[in-house]
Amino acid sequence: MSTNEPGTSGISLDDLPLRDELRGKSPYGAPQLDVAVRLNTNENPYPLPEALVDRITERVREAARGLNRYPDRDAVELRTQLAAYLTRTGGHPVRTEQVWAANGSNEVIQQLLQAFGGPGRRAIGFEPSYSMHGLIARGTGTEWISGPRREDFTIDVGAATRAMTARRPDVVFITSPNNPTGTAVDRDTVLALYEEAQSVKPTLVVVDEAYVEFSHRPSLLPLIEGRPNLVISRTMSKAFGAAGLRLGYLAADPAVVDAVQLVRLPYHLSAVTQATALAALEHTDTLLGYVEQLKAERDRLVTELRAAGCEVTDSDANFVQFGRFDGPGGAHAAWQRILDRGVLVRDNGVPEWLRVSAGTPAENDAFLDAVRALMKEQHA
């Protein structure tokens, strides 16, 4: 983690010739604390099944024999299997040439901004939302515009289109389900924003579907048909329970895939990463079974939190936003009181609200007990 304290050279971060737009910023990250229950980073709490671990070992062993050579630069086999997964689960046929993969969906976003953003260009997202969109925009020299949301955290199409008309972004981010609120964005809203974005100049619209497997709503993947500037971004970190793998991917018009290859680093996906991801895709049905368990636990959290007296935003993800904590210290004080009981949740900086990931039933019980105790204290 970076610091402004003087280092061995006697200078601090502020003394370096850092780009102006990075001064005063903090790196992305959540607290990594040694506590009994960690529900702060939207990880899948279930370890990979032993059969999959064995298959990963086999595939990595095969890949290891060729580590003296560079991996497949274009990851064709992996992209083919990702396209097959999307075709089977996304409600729309997808070809290999429409898919691109990278080291996590963050690298996918970075490559898109390198290709379609950059100095002199703008990107917009509707906040609160996934903060890495803005951080990666600044990291690529792209001006970031914070677009509006309603009080209930949904997107007001009228207000959003006015913001887009005023600033004319080159890239638009729509997160569905949204992080940290959990709310999904309906199809008509995405279509309206896409049409508005194209009304003056061609504009890339990125729908970040990192949590879509947990949603009650279908994927927006079919919308890419006939819309060359629409991109669907996905990840294997959540539904596949493979956060440590770092594998993200996109589906779009083949021309978009051609564009990101102009900026991707050579051989960016290691042979080990490709082998591990291919093994995981062989066990899709088992992994999606864990998703169904987490959806049930997510729904239980919503019900129990409301019964405890919390406000909760409707969630289509594997996490729940809950509040409101407007007493002394606000949300951060509530976060600390929950932590004092051995449960780590996320303080995203959204005033009066916290976020909790759906864990195992036992983890969720511990969390709910901590919240009930907190609410009892606050109303004593």
XYZ file of C-alpha atoms in Angstrom:
380
model
C 0.000 0.000 0.000
C 1.395 3.407 -0.923
C 2.211 6.005 1.696
C 3.118 9.657 1.919
C 5.622 8.915 4.694
C 9.271 9.519 3.676
C 11.013 6.378 2.444
C 14.674 5.392 2.383
C 15.395 8.250 -0.008
C 13.839 10.785 2.361
C 11.080 11.790 -0.070
C 7.366 11.022 -0.036
C 4.796 10.364 -2.740
C 4.006 14.081 -2.841
C 7.632 14.831 -3.796
C 7.545 12.621 -6.901
C 6.706 14.014 -10.386
C 3.329 12.272 -10.264
C 0.603 13.096 -12.785
C -1.673 15.828 -11.427
C -4.873 13.783 -11.713
C -3.371 11.098 -9.422
C -2.355 13.441 -6.615
C -4.378 13.032 -3.463
C -5.901 9.748 -4.640
C -5.886 6.462 -2.725
C -5.333 3.005 -4.210
C -8.340 0.742 -4.565
C -8.660 -1.855 -1.861
C -10.631 -3.274 1.028
C -9.241 -3.988 4.509
C -7.548 -7.387 4.708
C -8.092 -8.317 8.342
C -7.696 -11.626 10.157
C -11.237 -12.113 11.439
C -13.500 -15.137 11.757
C -16.012 -14.055 9.101
C -14.960 -12.064 6.031
C -17.893 -10.821 3.970
C -16.443 -7.649 2.477
C -15.136 -8.420 -1.016
C -17.993 -10.296 -2.751
C -16.011 -13.493 -3.002
C -17.692 -16.853 -3.444
C -17.290 -18.466 0.021
C -17.229 -22.036 -1.248
C -13.834 -23.612 -2.061
C -13.458 -25.190 -5.466
C -14.611 -28.842 -5.511
C -11.862 -31.451 -5.304
C -12.673 -32.804 -8.764
C -12.020 -29.359 -10.217
C -8.829 -28.917 -8.181
C -7.625 -32.231 -9.607
C -8.497 -31.165 -13.154
C -6.702 -27.832 -12.676
C -3.644 -29.757 -11.496
C -3.762 -31.950 -14.611
C -4.153 -29.016 -17.002
C -1.468 -26.932 -15.300
C 0.901 -29.910 -15.341
C 0.353 -30.193 -19.097
C 0.901 -26.451 -19.523
C 4.041 -26.535 -17.370
C 5.783 -28.779 -19.879
C 5.664 -25.918 -22.375
C 6.498 -22.966 -20.121
C 9.752 -22.445 -22.015
C 7.531 -21.136 -24.830
C 5.163 -18.192 -24.861
C 1.471 -19.037 -24.385
C -1.128 -18.779 -27.115
C -1.115 -15.012 -27.603
C -4.757 -14.886 -28.656
C -6.046 -17.526 -26.180
C -8.190 -19.054 -28.927
C -9.151 -22.262 -27.090
C -10.160 -20.319 -23.986
C -12.149 -17.759 -25.971
C -13.908 -20.581 -27.812
C -14.987 -22.193 -24.542
C -16.069 -18.834 -23.100
C -18.159 -18.253 -26.213
C -19.761 -21.671 -25.732
C -20.558 -20.817 -22.089
C -22.133 -17.496 -23.086
C -24.141 -19.149 -25.841
C -25.476 -21.745 -23.405
C -26.304 -19.384 -20.546
C -26.704 -15.911 -22.050
C -29.651 -16.412 -24.377
C -27.727 -15.470 -27.494
C -25.271 -17.272 -29.806
C -21.708 -15.960 -29.439
C -18.753 -16.748 -31.691
C -15.092 -17.012 -30.692
C -14.200 -13.837 -32.563
C -16.707 -11.909 -30.424
C -14.971 -12.793 -27.159
C -11.823 -11.401 -25.563
C -10.202 -12.449 -22.269
C -7.762 -10.724 -19.932
C -6.412 -10.769 -16.379
C -9.647 -9.979 -14.583
C -12.454 -7.750 -15.807
C -10.397 -4.790 -14.581
C -7.837 -5.440 -17.318
C -10.685 -5.774 -19.809
C -11.903 -2.321 -18.721
C -8.390 -0.937 -18.860
C -7.890 -2.205 -22.407
C -11.228 -0.724 -23.499
C -10.266 2.664 -22.058
C -6.819 2.479 -23.628
C -8.460 1.865 -26.988
C -11.504 4.148 -26.760
C -10.626 6.621 -23.988
C -7.357 8.359 -23.184
C -6.193 11.993 -23.105
C -8.768 14.404 -24.488
C -11.581 11.868 -24.121
C -14.246 11.350 -21.451
C -15.953 8.421 -19.731
C -19.116 8.513 -17.618
C -20.545 6.185 -14.985
C -23.581 6.567 -12.754
C -22.491 6.668 -9.134
C -22.363 5.180 -6.619
C -21.090 2.321 -8.724
C -17.958 0.231 -9.179
C -15.194 2.650 -8.246
C -12.582 0.974 -10.458
C -14.281 2.403 -13.551
C -13.281 5.907 -12.457
C -9.870 4.828 -11.161
C -8.965 3.052 -14.398
C -10.258 6.024 -16.397
C -7.900 8.340 -14.529
C -5.088 5.818 -14.886
C -5.484 5.881 -18.667
C -5.690 9.678 -18.820
C -9.419 9.614 -19.517
C -11.512 12.373 -17.939
C -14.054 10.846 -15.540
C -17.627 12.140 -15.267
C -19.752 11.111 -12.280
C -23.300 10.693 -13.565
C -26.425 10.855 -11.360
C -28.613 8.216 -9.710
C -31.961 8.523 -7.966
C -32.292 8.361 -4.179
C -33.220 4.678 -4.533
C -29.979 4.132 -6.520
C -31.719 3.400 -9.833
C -30.753 5.276 -13.002
C -33.014 8.171 -14.009
C -32.879 7.996 -17.810
C -33.812 11.665 -18.198
C -31.115 12.887 -15.809
C -28.576 10.469 -17.288
C -29.225 11.542 -20.866
C -28.995 15.216 -19.869
C -25.587 14.556 -18.331
C -24.485 12.730 -21.467
C -25.797 15.497 -23.730
C -23.935 18.118 -21.707
C -20.565 16.306 -21.622
C -20.646 13.984 -24.659
C -18.574 11.093 -23.258
C -16.617 8.715 -25.473
C -17.238 5.732 -23.151
C -20.321 5.012 -21.021
C -20.313 2.501 -18.136
C -23.512 0.818 -16.944
C -23.093 -1.692 -14.105
C -25.821 -4.338 -13.893
C -26.244 -5.610 -11.244
C -24.766 -2.463 -9.772
C -21.993 -2.566 -7.199
C -22.352 -1.634 -4.318
C -26.149 -1.298 -4.413
C -27.004 -4.686 -5.958
C -29.686 -3.238 -8.228
C -29.960 -4.517 -11.798
C -30.585 -2.156 -14.724
C -33.536 -2.967 -16.932
C -33.216 -3.577 -20.652
C -35.125 -0.454 -21.705
C -32.829 1.794 -19.680
C -29.744 0.325 -21.323
C -31.284 0.701 -24.782
C -32.248 4.329 -24.102
C -28.758 5.189 -22.874
C -27.158 3.392 -25.813
C -29.275 5.293 -28.344
C -28.570 8.608 -26.608
C -24.855 7.835 -26.591
C -24.888 7.244 -30.367
C -27.031 10.294 -31.185
C -24.143 12.671 -31.844
C -21.080 10.461 -32.373
C -20.157 6.768 -32.107
C -19.727 6.050 -28.388
C -18.707 2.841 -26.652
C -21.214 1.604 -24.057
C -19.903 -0.983 -21.598
C -22.379 -3.032 -19.551
C -20.454 -4.508 -16.617
C -22.155 -7.821 -15.785
C -19.704 -9.083 -13.176
C -22.557 -10.377 -10.997
C -25.121 -11.321 -13.640
C -25.178 -15.033 -12.795
C -26.711 -14.085 -9.432
C -29.460 -11.966 -10.987
C -33.144 -12.814 -11.344
C -33.052 -10.925 -14.647
C -31.598 -12.346 -17.861
C -28.273 -11.159 -19.211
C -28.279 -8.200 -21.592
C -25.980 -10.185 -23.893
C -28.576 -10.423 -26.734
C -28.435 -6.624 -27.084
C -24.996 -6.782 -28.726
C -26.677 -8.010 -31.927
C -26.702 -5.093 -34.383
C -25.062 -2.711 -31.862
C -21.359 -2.565 -32.715
C -20.572 -0.111 -29.903
C -22.100 -2.206 -27.108
C -19.824 -4.338 -24.920
C -20.773 -6.871 -22.230
C -18.038 -7.351 -19.610
C -17.908 -10.477 -17.414
C -15.643 -12.174 -14.847
C -14.875 -15.645 -13.498
C -14.137 -14.212 -10.036
C -17.688 -14.346 -8.674
C -19.991 -17.057 -10.014
C -17.064 -19.368 -10.817
C -15.559 -18.893 -7.348
C -12.208 -18.087 -8.939
C -11.270 -14.662 -7.595
C -7.655 -15.813 -7.276
C -7.532 -16.789 -10.947
C -7.951 -13.220 -12.260
C -9.827 -13.957 -15.475
C -12.246 -11.504 -17.061
C -13.732 -11.412 -20.527
C -15.980 -9.442 -22.853
C -18.467 -10.119 -25.610
C -18.925 -7.595 -28.403
C -18.717 -7.060 -32.128
C -15.529 -8.668 -33.536
C -14.279 -5.172 -34.422
C -14.140 -4.312 -30.700
C -12.028 -7.417 -30.106
C -9.723 -6.256 -32.892
C -9.496 -2.842 -31.202
C -8.428 -4.098 -27.776
C -5.750 -6.242 -29.394
C -4.103 -3.011 -30.508
C -3.385 -2.107 -26.874
C -3.097 -5.447 -25.058
C 0.363 -6.425 -23.867
C 1.903 -9.325 -25.812
C 1.173 -12.748 -24.301
C -0.818 -11.072 -21.528
C -2.605 -14.283 -20.434
C -0.171 -16.837 -19.063
C -0.358 -20.490 -20.041
C -1.174 -21.337 -16.409
C -4.063 -18.854 -16.327
C -5.482 -20.224 -19.573
C -5.168 -23.824 -18.377
C -6.864 -23.064 -15.048
C -9.738 -21.183 -16.686
C -10.311 -24.012 -19.160
C -10.493 -26.489 -16.290
C -13.056 -24.314 -14.489
C -15.200 -24.123 -17.611
C -15.343 -27.931 -17.674
C -17.105 -27.777 -14.275
C -19.606 -25.038 -15.057
C -22.678 -26.963 -13.879
C -21.179 -27.708 -10.462
C -20.018 -24.131 -9.956
C -23.373 -22.665 -10.970
C -24.950 -24.940 -8.360
C -23.097 -22.933 -5.722
C -24.579 -19.801 -7.300
C -28.085 -21.085 -6.574
C -27.141 -21.625 -2.930
C -25.748 -18.100 -2.683
C -28.860 -16.596 -4.274
C -30.980 -18.280 -1.621
C -28.684 -16.989 1.127
C -28.713 -13.511 -0.440
C -32.512 -13.497 -0.330
C -32.421 -14.684 3.278
C -30.104 -11.816 4.199
C -32.510 -9.306 2.647
C -35.467 -10.731 4.588
C -33.653 -10.971 7.922
C -32.028 -7.543 7.661
C -35.387 -5.926 7.032
C -36.857 -7.836 9.960
C -34.040 -6.486 12.134
C -35.029 -2.927 11.234
C -32.543 -2.167 8.459
C -33.296 -0.576 5.132
C -32.126 -2.806 2.278
C -31.862 -2.118 -1.444
C -33.187 -4.885 -3.680
C -30.287 -7.077 -4.765
C -29.617 -9.090 -7.913
C -26.017 -9.792 -6.908
C -24.204 -11.932 -4.329
C -24.184 -9.037 -1.860
C -26.638 -6.772 -0.084
C -26.494 -3.046 0.670
C -28.060 -2.221 4.022
C -28.514 0.794 6.305
C -29.356 3.428 7.156
C -26.832 4.345 9.813
C -27.250 8.056 10.445
C -26.380 8.135 14.147
C -23.058 9.200 15.707
C -20.219 8.081 13.454
C -22.635 7.003 10.736
C -21.935 3.953 8.617
C -18.289 3.648 9.628
C -19.176 3.421 13.311
C -21.688 0.673 12.487
C -18.997 -1.081 10.408
C -16.666 -1.029 13.415
C -19.324 -2.366 15.796
C -19.980 -5.289 13.431
C -16.224 -5.882 13.138
C -15.924 -5.912 16.928
C -18.147 -8.997 16.809
C -15.786 -10.786 14.426
C -17.518 -10.014 11.113
C -15.917 -7.921 8.375
C -18.286 -6.156 5.965
C -17.616 -3.343 3.482
C -17.788 0.382 4.071
C -17.832 1.706 0.507
C -18.091 5.330 1.534
C -21.765 5.553 0.536
C -23.209 7.739 3.322
C -25.375 5.778 5.797
C -24.964 2.424 3.996
C -22.811 -0.711 4.294
C -22.480 -3.769 2.061
C -22.259 -7.432 2.974
C -21.353 -10.375 0.747
C -23.483 -13.495 0.904
C -21.467 -16.150 2.718
C -22.115 -19.674 3.885
C -25.206 -20.173 6.089
C -22.995 -20.200 9.213
C -21.189 -17.011 8.165
C -24.471 -15.302 7.418
C -25.854 -16.346 10.806
C -22.849 -14.756 12.528
C -23.343 -11.574 10.518
C -27.071 -11.383 11.255
C -26.442 -11.903 14.973
C -23.959 -9.014 14.895
C -26.439 -6.742 13.113
C -29.289 -7.638 15.483
C -27.075 -6.784 18.445
C -26.070 -3.515 16.779
C -29.676 -2.526 16.083
C -30.652 -3.381 19.653
C -27.851 -1.113 20.943
C -28.911 1.727 18.682
C -32.516 1.547 19.881
C -31.736 0.986 23.570
